[in-house]
Structures are given as structure tokens and as C-alpha cells.
């Protein structure tokens, strides 16, 4: 999908061109990546927490990228070590020590690659908690000896998730930094009907219904979630015209200024309906990107 935004803002989250995403291996079809914008070494950086699941078991990777998107630190927890995994890893960068601590030994998982609870991941530098993910906050502070952490200093700016299904694709989704979870369900039968319809439901309520999908396989619209406007982009070209096991791409974007002020006027709807090429996610916004894979 060539019109999909390739970079979001100065500290952008790069999105692969969907026209190439059909070639993504099956190992990517059960993974979730959460991206946080943090201050480290006096500069902005991106910290990615990547959960995946394959035939060998659960996997975890933590990556830190600088402002030029160069990876400066990476930790991989292999499936063979996952069930007993707790530990730490450190690195000296520009004479400053960066430490990553994790404990997933008590983590509880559902059907997806991410844990439900019972874990923590912490990034620490000079005794300061740069990022803390997970519910075992007390255990994390005790282990790291770090000072208090403010989530506003490490906003959750993006999530990329691979989901799969035959006609229905569902997940638990957040649409804002620190937002509550919603049941997200995408429905499309692209094989047994000559005129497929795309339906998106949030908490069982239909928020998007696209007819004549063969002509409207790419598009965008504006919806409200918790009273906040969220712009939705979709590209289901591969479902209709590509590989029988191809993937569609959905992007949900909210601007944090809307989230903070909760201001929106119906008369402004058209000003927010722009093309994929013009769409940008600001450093203060949040984007959810779903790769929906059709299975046999």
C-alpha cells in the first residue's frame, strides 16, 4: 500500500509498505510490538518491547533506538529460557550505563503473545527509571533500586500487532496512551461472496461498515472512541486481489491534543479526512497498526 505513511514524525514509527508485507514469514503472524518514546542520554529515543509466539514457545525482545533509528541496545529472551526468565543486561553508551531488567518467570499468558500479568520490564540509567512495563511495579523498583517513574515521561506512542483469522479478526486494543482496553473485531468474508463488506466493531458496536469493498479496498474515516476522535485507515487489497493467505493493514490514530483537551466539533470532520500520504502521527499522538492475516 504505497500511500501508507512510511514514517511518523521526528521520532517516527516506521511502517512497512503493505505491498511488500505479503512476504512476511509466518513467524511474524503472532507478535505484538509496543513502542515508547523516552529520554535517554539527554536525547529522545524509542524503546520497543516485542512479544512473539512460535512453535518453540514465547519470545521477548527489548530494543532501544536512537533518534536516527540506529539500534544501540538489544536484549533477546529465547524460548528455551523463557519459563524461568529473570535477569538483567547492561551496556555503556557515551560513558553512561544503561540497564535492562526483566522478570517474566511468573507471567500469565492468554491466547496471544503478550502476557496478561505477572511480569515487569524496566529500563534504568543512572538510578533513574526510564521505562517500566508490567504490573509487578514494586518488585521492579526493589530489584533495580531506581527512583520513581512517571509514565508521562515515557509515553506509549505506538503498537503493531499481527492477528489472524478466516473471516473474523479480533484483539484487545488501546487507542490512546494510558487508554482503557476495548474489544476490537474486524469482519470480512472476501471469498464466499461477490460483494464483500468490511465491518469493524468496538465492544460489539459497529463503528465502520464499508460496502462495495472491491472499489473501496483502501480508505479512511473518522470515528469516536470514548468521546475522542480516532482516524482509521484500511488497506484490504491483498485480501481481495493478492495471495489467498495475504494480509490487510489497519491503522487507528488519535492525536494526544484531542485526548488531553477532549475538544472536537462535528463541523471539523472534513478537515481530518486526508489521504494516507498526508497522514502523519505526531510525537504526541498514538497509533495502533494491525496486520490481519487470512488463514486457511
Coordinates of C-alpha atoms in Angstrom, one line a residue:
X1 CA 0.0 0.0 0.0
X2 CA 2.2 2.8 -1.3
X3 CA 0.1 5.6 0.2
X4 CA 0.5 4.3 3.7
X5 CA 2.7 6.7 5.8
X6 CA 6.2 5.4 5.9
X7 CA 7.4 7.5 8.9
X8 CA 5.6 9.1 11.7
X9 CA 7.1 12.4 13.0
X10 CA 10.7 13.1 14.1
X11 CA 10.7 10.1 16.4
X12 CA 8.7 8.2 13.8
X13 CA 7.4 4.7 13.9
X14 CA 8.3 3.2 10.5
X15 CA 5.6 1.2 8.9
X16 CA 6.4 -1.4 6.2
X17 CA 4.9 -0.9 2.8
X18 CA 1.9 -3.3 2.8
X19 CA 2.7 -4.2 -0.8
X20 CA 5.7 -6.0 0.5
X21 CA 4.2 -7.3 3.7
X22 CA 2.8 -10.4 2.0
X23 CA 6.3 -11.8 2.1
X24 CA 6.5 -11.6 5.9
X25 CA 7.1 -15.0 7.3
X26 CA 4.6 -16.9 9.4
X27 CA 6.7 -16.3 12.5
X28 CA 5.6 -12.7 12.3
X29 CA 1.9 -13.6 12.4
X30 CA 1.7 -13.9 16.2
X31 CA 3.6 -11.0 17.5
X32 CA 3.0 -7.6 19.2
X33 CA 5.3 -4.6 19.4
X34 CA 4.8 -1.8 21.9
X35 CA 6.8 1.4 21.3
X36 CA 7.6 4.1 23.9
X37 CA 9.2 7.5 23.4
X38 CA 11.8 8.1 26.2
X39 CA 14.5 10.5 27.1
X40 CA 17.9 8.7 27.4
X41 CA 21.4 10.2 27.3
X42 CA 19.7 13.6 27.1
X43 CA 18.1 12.7 23.8
X44 CA 14.8 11.2 22.6
X45 CA 14.9 7.5 21.8
X46 CA 12.4 4.7 21.0
X47 CA 12.2 1.7 23.2
X48 CA 10.4 -1.3 21.6
X49 CA 9.0 -4.3 23.6
X50 CA 8.4 -7.2 21.3
X51 CA 6.5 -10.2 22.3
X52 CA 6.1 -13.2 19.9
X53 CA 5.0 -16.8 19.9
X54 CA 6.1 -19.7 17.7
X55 CA 6.3 -23.4 17.8
X56 CA 9.2 -23.2 20.3
X57 CA 7.3 -21.1 22.7
X58 CA 7.2 -17.5 23.9
X59 CA 9.9 -14.9 22.9
X60 CA 10.7 -11.4 24.2
X61 CA 13.0 -8.8 22.7
X62 CA 13.7 -5.3 24.0
X63 CA 15.3 -2.8 21.6
X64 CA 16.5 0.8 22.1
X65 CA 16.9 3.0 19.1
X66 CA 18.4 6.5 19.0
X67 CA 16.9 9.4 17.1
X68 CA 18.4 8.2 13.8
X69 CA 16.8 4.8 14.3
X70 CA 20.1 3.1 15.0
X71 CA 19.8 0.2 17.4
X72 CA 22.0 0.9 20.4
X73 CA 20.9 -1.8 22.7
X74 CA 19.0 -5.1 22.3
X75 CA 18.1 -8.0 24.6
X76 CA 16.6 -11.3 23.4
X77 CA 15.0 -13.8 25.7
X78 CA 15.0 -17.2 23.9
X79 CA 12.0 -19.6 24.2
X80 CA 14.2 -22.3 25.9
X81 CA 14.9 -19.9 28.8
X82 CA 11.6 -18.1 28.9
X83 CA 9.8 -20.1 31.6
X84 CA 12.5 -19.3 34.1
X85 CA 13.5 -16.0 32.7
X86 CA 14.5 -13.2 35.0
X87 CA 17.7 -11.2 34.7
X88 CA 19.4 -8.1 33.5
X89 CA 21.8 -6.8 30.9
X90 CA 23.8 -3.6 30.9
X91 CA 25.7 -1.5 28.4
X92 CA 28.0 1.6 28.4
X93 CA 26.9 4.2 25.9
X94 CA 28.7 7.5 25.8
X95 CA 30.2 6.8 29.3
X96 CA 26.7 6.3 30.7
X97 CA 25.4 2.9 31.9
X98 CA 22.1 1.6 30.6
X99 CA 20.5 -1.4 32.3
X100 CA 17.5 -3.5 31.3
X101 CA 15.9 -5.7 33.9
X102 CA 13.1 -8.3 33.3
X103 CA 11.2 -10.9 35.1
X104 CA 8.7 -13.0 33.2
X105 CA 9.1 -16.1 35.3
X106 CA 5.6 -15.7 36.8
X107 CA 3.9 -14.3 33.6
X108 CA 0.5 -15.5 32.7
X109 CA -0.5 -15.6 29.0
X110 CA -3.7 -15.9 27.1
X111 CA -4.1 -16.9 23.5
X112 CA -1.9 -14.0 22.3
X113 CA 1.9 -13.4 22.5
X114 CA 1.7 -10.8 25.3
X115 CA 1.4 -11.6 29.0
X116 CA -1.8 -10.7 30.9
X117 CA 0.0 -10.1 34.2
X118 CA 2.8 -11.3 36.5
X119 CA 5.8 -9.6 34.9
X120 CA 7.9 -6.5 34.6
X121 CA 10.4 -4.9 32.2
X122 CA 12.5 -2.0 33.4
X123 CA 15.0 0.3 31.7
X124 CA 17.2 2.2 34.1
X125 CA 20.0 4.7 33.7
X126 CA 22.0 6.5 36.5
X127 CA 19.5 5.2 39.0
X128 CA 16.5 6.7 37.1
X129 CA 13.6 4.5 35.9
X130 CA 13.4 5.4 32.2
X131 CA 10.7 2.9 31.3
X132 CA 8.6 0.4 33.4
X133 CA 6.2 -2.0 31.7
X134 CA 4.1 -4.6 33.5
X135 CA 2.1 -5.0 36.7
X136 CA 4.9 -6.0 39.1
X137 CA 6.0 -2.4 39.8
X138 CA 7.1 -2.9 43.5
X139 CA 9.2 -5.9 42.5
X140 CA 10.8 -3.8 39.7
X141 CA 11.7 -0.9 42.0
X142 CA 13.1 -3.3 44.6
X143 CA 15.2 -5.1 42.1
X144 CA 16.6 -2.1 40.2
X145 CA 16.9 0.3 43.2
X146 CA 15.7 3.1 40.8
X147 CA 13.8 6.2 41.8
X148 CA 10.1 6.8 41.0
X149 CA 8.9 6.6 37.4
X150 CA 6.4 9.0 35.7
X151 CA 4.6 7.3 32.7
X152 CA 4.2 10.8 31.2
X153 CA 7.9 10.8 30.6
X154 CA 7.8 7.7 28.5
X155 CA 4.5 7.9 26.5
X156 CA 3.2 4.8 24.8
X157 CA 3.1 6.1 21.2
X158 CA 2.5 3.0 19.0
X159 CA 1.6 -0.6 18.9
X160 CA 2.0 -3.0 16.0
X161 CA 0.2 -6.3 16.2
X162 CA -0.2 -9.3 13.9
X163 CA -3.5 -11.1 14.2
X164 CA -5.0 -13.9 12.1
X165 CA -8.4 -15.4 11.2
X166 CA -10.6 -16.7 8.4
X167 CA -13.4 -14.2 8.4
X168 CA -13.1 -12.6 11.9
X169 CA -10.0 -10.9 13.4
X170 CA -10.2 -9.9 17.0
X171 CA -7.9 -8.5 19.7
X172 CA -7.9 -6.3 22.8
X173 CA -6.9 -2.8 21.9
X174 CA -5.9 0.5 23.3
X175 CA -6.4 3.6 21.2
X176 CA -4.7 6.2 23.5
X177 CA -1.7 6.3 25.7
X178 CA -3.0 5.0 29.1
X179 CA -6.3 4.4 27.5
X180 CA -8.6 1.6 28.6
X181 CA -8.9 -1.7 26.7
X182 CA -11.6 -2.3 24.2
X183 CA -12.7 -5.4 22.3
X184 CA -11.8 -4.8 18.6
X185 CA -13.3 -7.1 16.0
X186 CA -12.8 -6.9 12.2
X187 CA -15.1 -8.9 10.0
X188 CA -14.8 -9.6 6.3
X189 CA -15.7 -12.6 4.1
X190 CA -13.7 -11.9 1.0
X191 CA -14.0 -15.4 -0.6
X192 CA -17.6 -16.7 -0.5
X193 CA -19.4 -13.5 -1.7
X194 CA -19.0 -11.4 -4.9
X195 CA -19.6 -8.2 -3.0
X196 CA -17.8 -8.4 0.4
X197 CA -18.4 -6.0 3.2
X198 CA -15.9 -4.8 5.8
X199 CA -17.2 -4.4 9.3
X200 CA -15.3 -3.0 12.3
X201 CA -16.8 -3.4 15.8
X202 CA -15.6 -2.0 19.1
X203 CA -17.2 -3.5 22.1
X204 CA -19.7 -5.3 19.8
X205 CA -20.9 -1.9 18.3
X206 CA -20.5 -1.4 14.6
X207 CA -18.3 1.7 14.1
X208 CA -17.3 1.2 10.4
X209 CA -19.2 -0.6 7.6
X210 CA -17.8 -0.5 4.1
X211 CA -19.8 -1.8 1.2
X212 CA -18.6 -2.4 -2.4
X213 CA -15.2 -3.3 -1.0
X214 CA -13.8 -4.2 -4.4
X215 CA -13.9 -0.5 -5.1
X216 CA -13.2 0.8 -1.6
X217 CA -10.4 -1.6 -0.6
X218 CA -8.4 1.4 0.6
X219 CA -9.8 4.3 2.5
X220 CA -10.1 6.2 5.8
X221 CA -12.8 7.6 8.0
X222 CA -13.1 9.3 11.4
X223 CA -14.8 7.6 14.4
X224 CA -15.1 8.3 18.1
X225 CA -13.9 6.1 20.9
X226 CA -14.5 7.2 24.5
X227 CA -15.6 10.6 23.0
X228 CA -12.2 11.1 21.3
X229 CA -11.9 11.2 17.5
X230 CA -9.8 8.4 16.1
X231 CA -8.9 8.3 12.4
X232 CA -9.0 4.9 10.8
X233 CA -7.1 3.8 7.7
X234 CA -7.6 0.4 6.0
X235 CA -6.0 -1.4 3.1
X236 CA -7.5 -4.8 2.3
X237 CA -6.2 -5.1 -1.3
X238 CA -4.3 -8.3 -0.5
X239 CA -7.4 -10.0 0.8
X240 CA -9.3 -9.3 -2.4
X241 CA -6.6 -9.4 -5.1
X242 CA -3.4 -10.7 -3.6
X243 CA -2.3 -14.0 -2.1
X244 CA -5.0 -16.2 -0.7
X245 CA -3.2 -16.1 2.6
X246 CA -2.3 -12.4 2.4
X247 CA -2.7 -9.7 5.0
X248 CA -4.6 -6.5 5.3
X249 CA -3.4 -3.4 7.2
X250 CA -5.4 -1.2 9.6
X251 CA -4.2 1.9 11.3
X252 CA -6.0 3.7 14.2
X253 CA -4.6 7.1 15.1
X254 CA -5.5 9.5 17.8
X255 CA -3.8 12.8 18.5
X256 CA -2.9 13.4 22.1
X257 CA -4.1 17.0 21.9
X258 CA -7.6 15.7 21.4
X259 CA -7.1 13.2 24.2
X260 CA -6.0 16.0 26.6
X261 CA -8.5 18.6 25.7
X262 CA -11.3 16.4 24.6
X263 CA -12.3 19.0 22.1
X264 CA -14.0 18.2 18.8
X265 CA -16.6 19.9 16.6
X266 CA -18.7 18.0 14.1
X267 CA -18.2 20.8 11.6
X268 CA -14.5 20.0 11.5
X269 CA -14.9 16.4 10.3
X270 CA -13.8 17.1 6.7
X271 CA -10.6 18.8 7.9
X272 CA -9.4 15.5 9.3
X273 CA -10.2 13.3 6.3
X274 CA -7.0 13.3 4.4
X275 CA -5.1 10.8 2.3
X276 CA -2.7 8.2 3.5
X277 CA 0.2 10.2 2.1
X278 CA -0.8 13.2 4.1
X279 CA -1.4 11.3 7.3
X280 CA 1.2 11.8 10.0
X281 CA 1.3 10.7 13.6
X282 CA 2.7 13.4 15.7
X283 CA 5.2 12.8 18.5
X284 CA 2.3 13.4 20.9
X285 CA -0.2 11.0 19.2
X286 CA -0.8 7.3 19.4
X287 CA -1.1 4.8 16.6
X288 CA -2.3 1.2 16.6
X289 CA -1.3 -0.8 13.5
X290 CA -2.9 -4.2 12.9
X291 CA -1.7 -6.7 10.3
X292 CA -4.6 -9.0 9.8
X293 CA -3.6 -12.3 8.2
X294 CA -6.0 -14.6 6.5
X295 CA -5.5 -18.3 7.4
X296 CA -6.6 -21.4 5.7

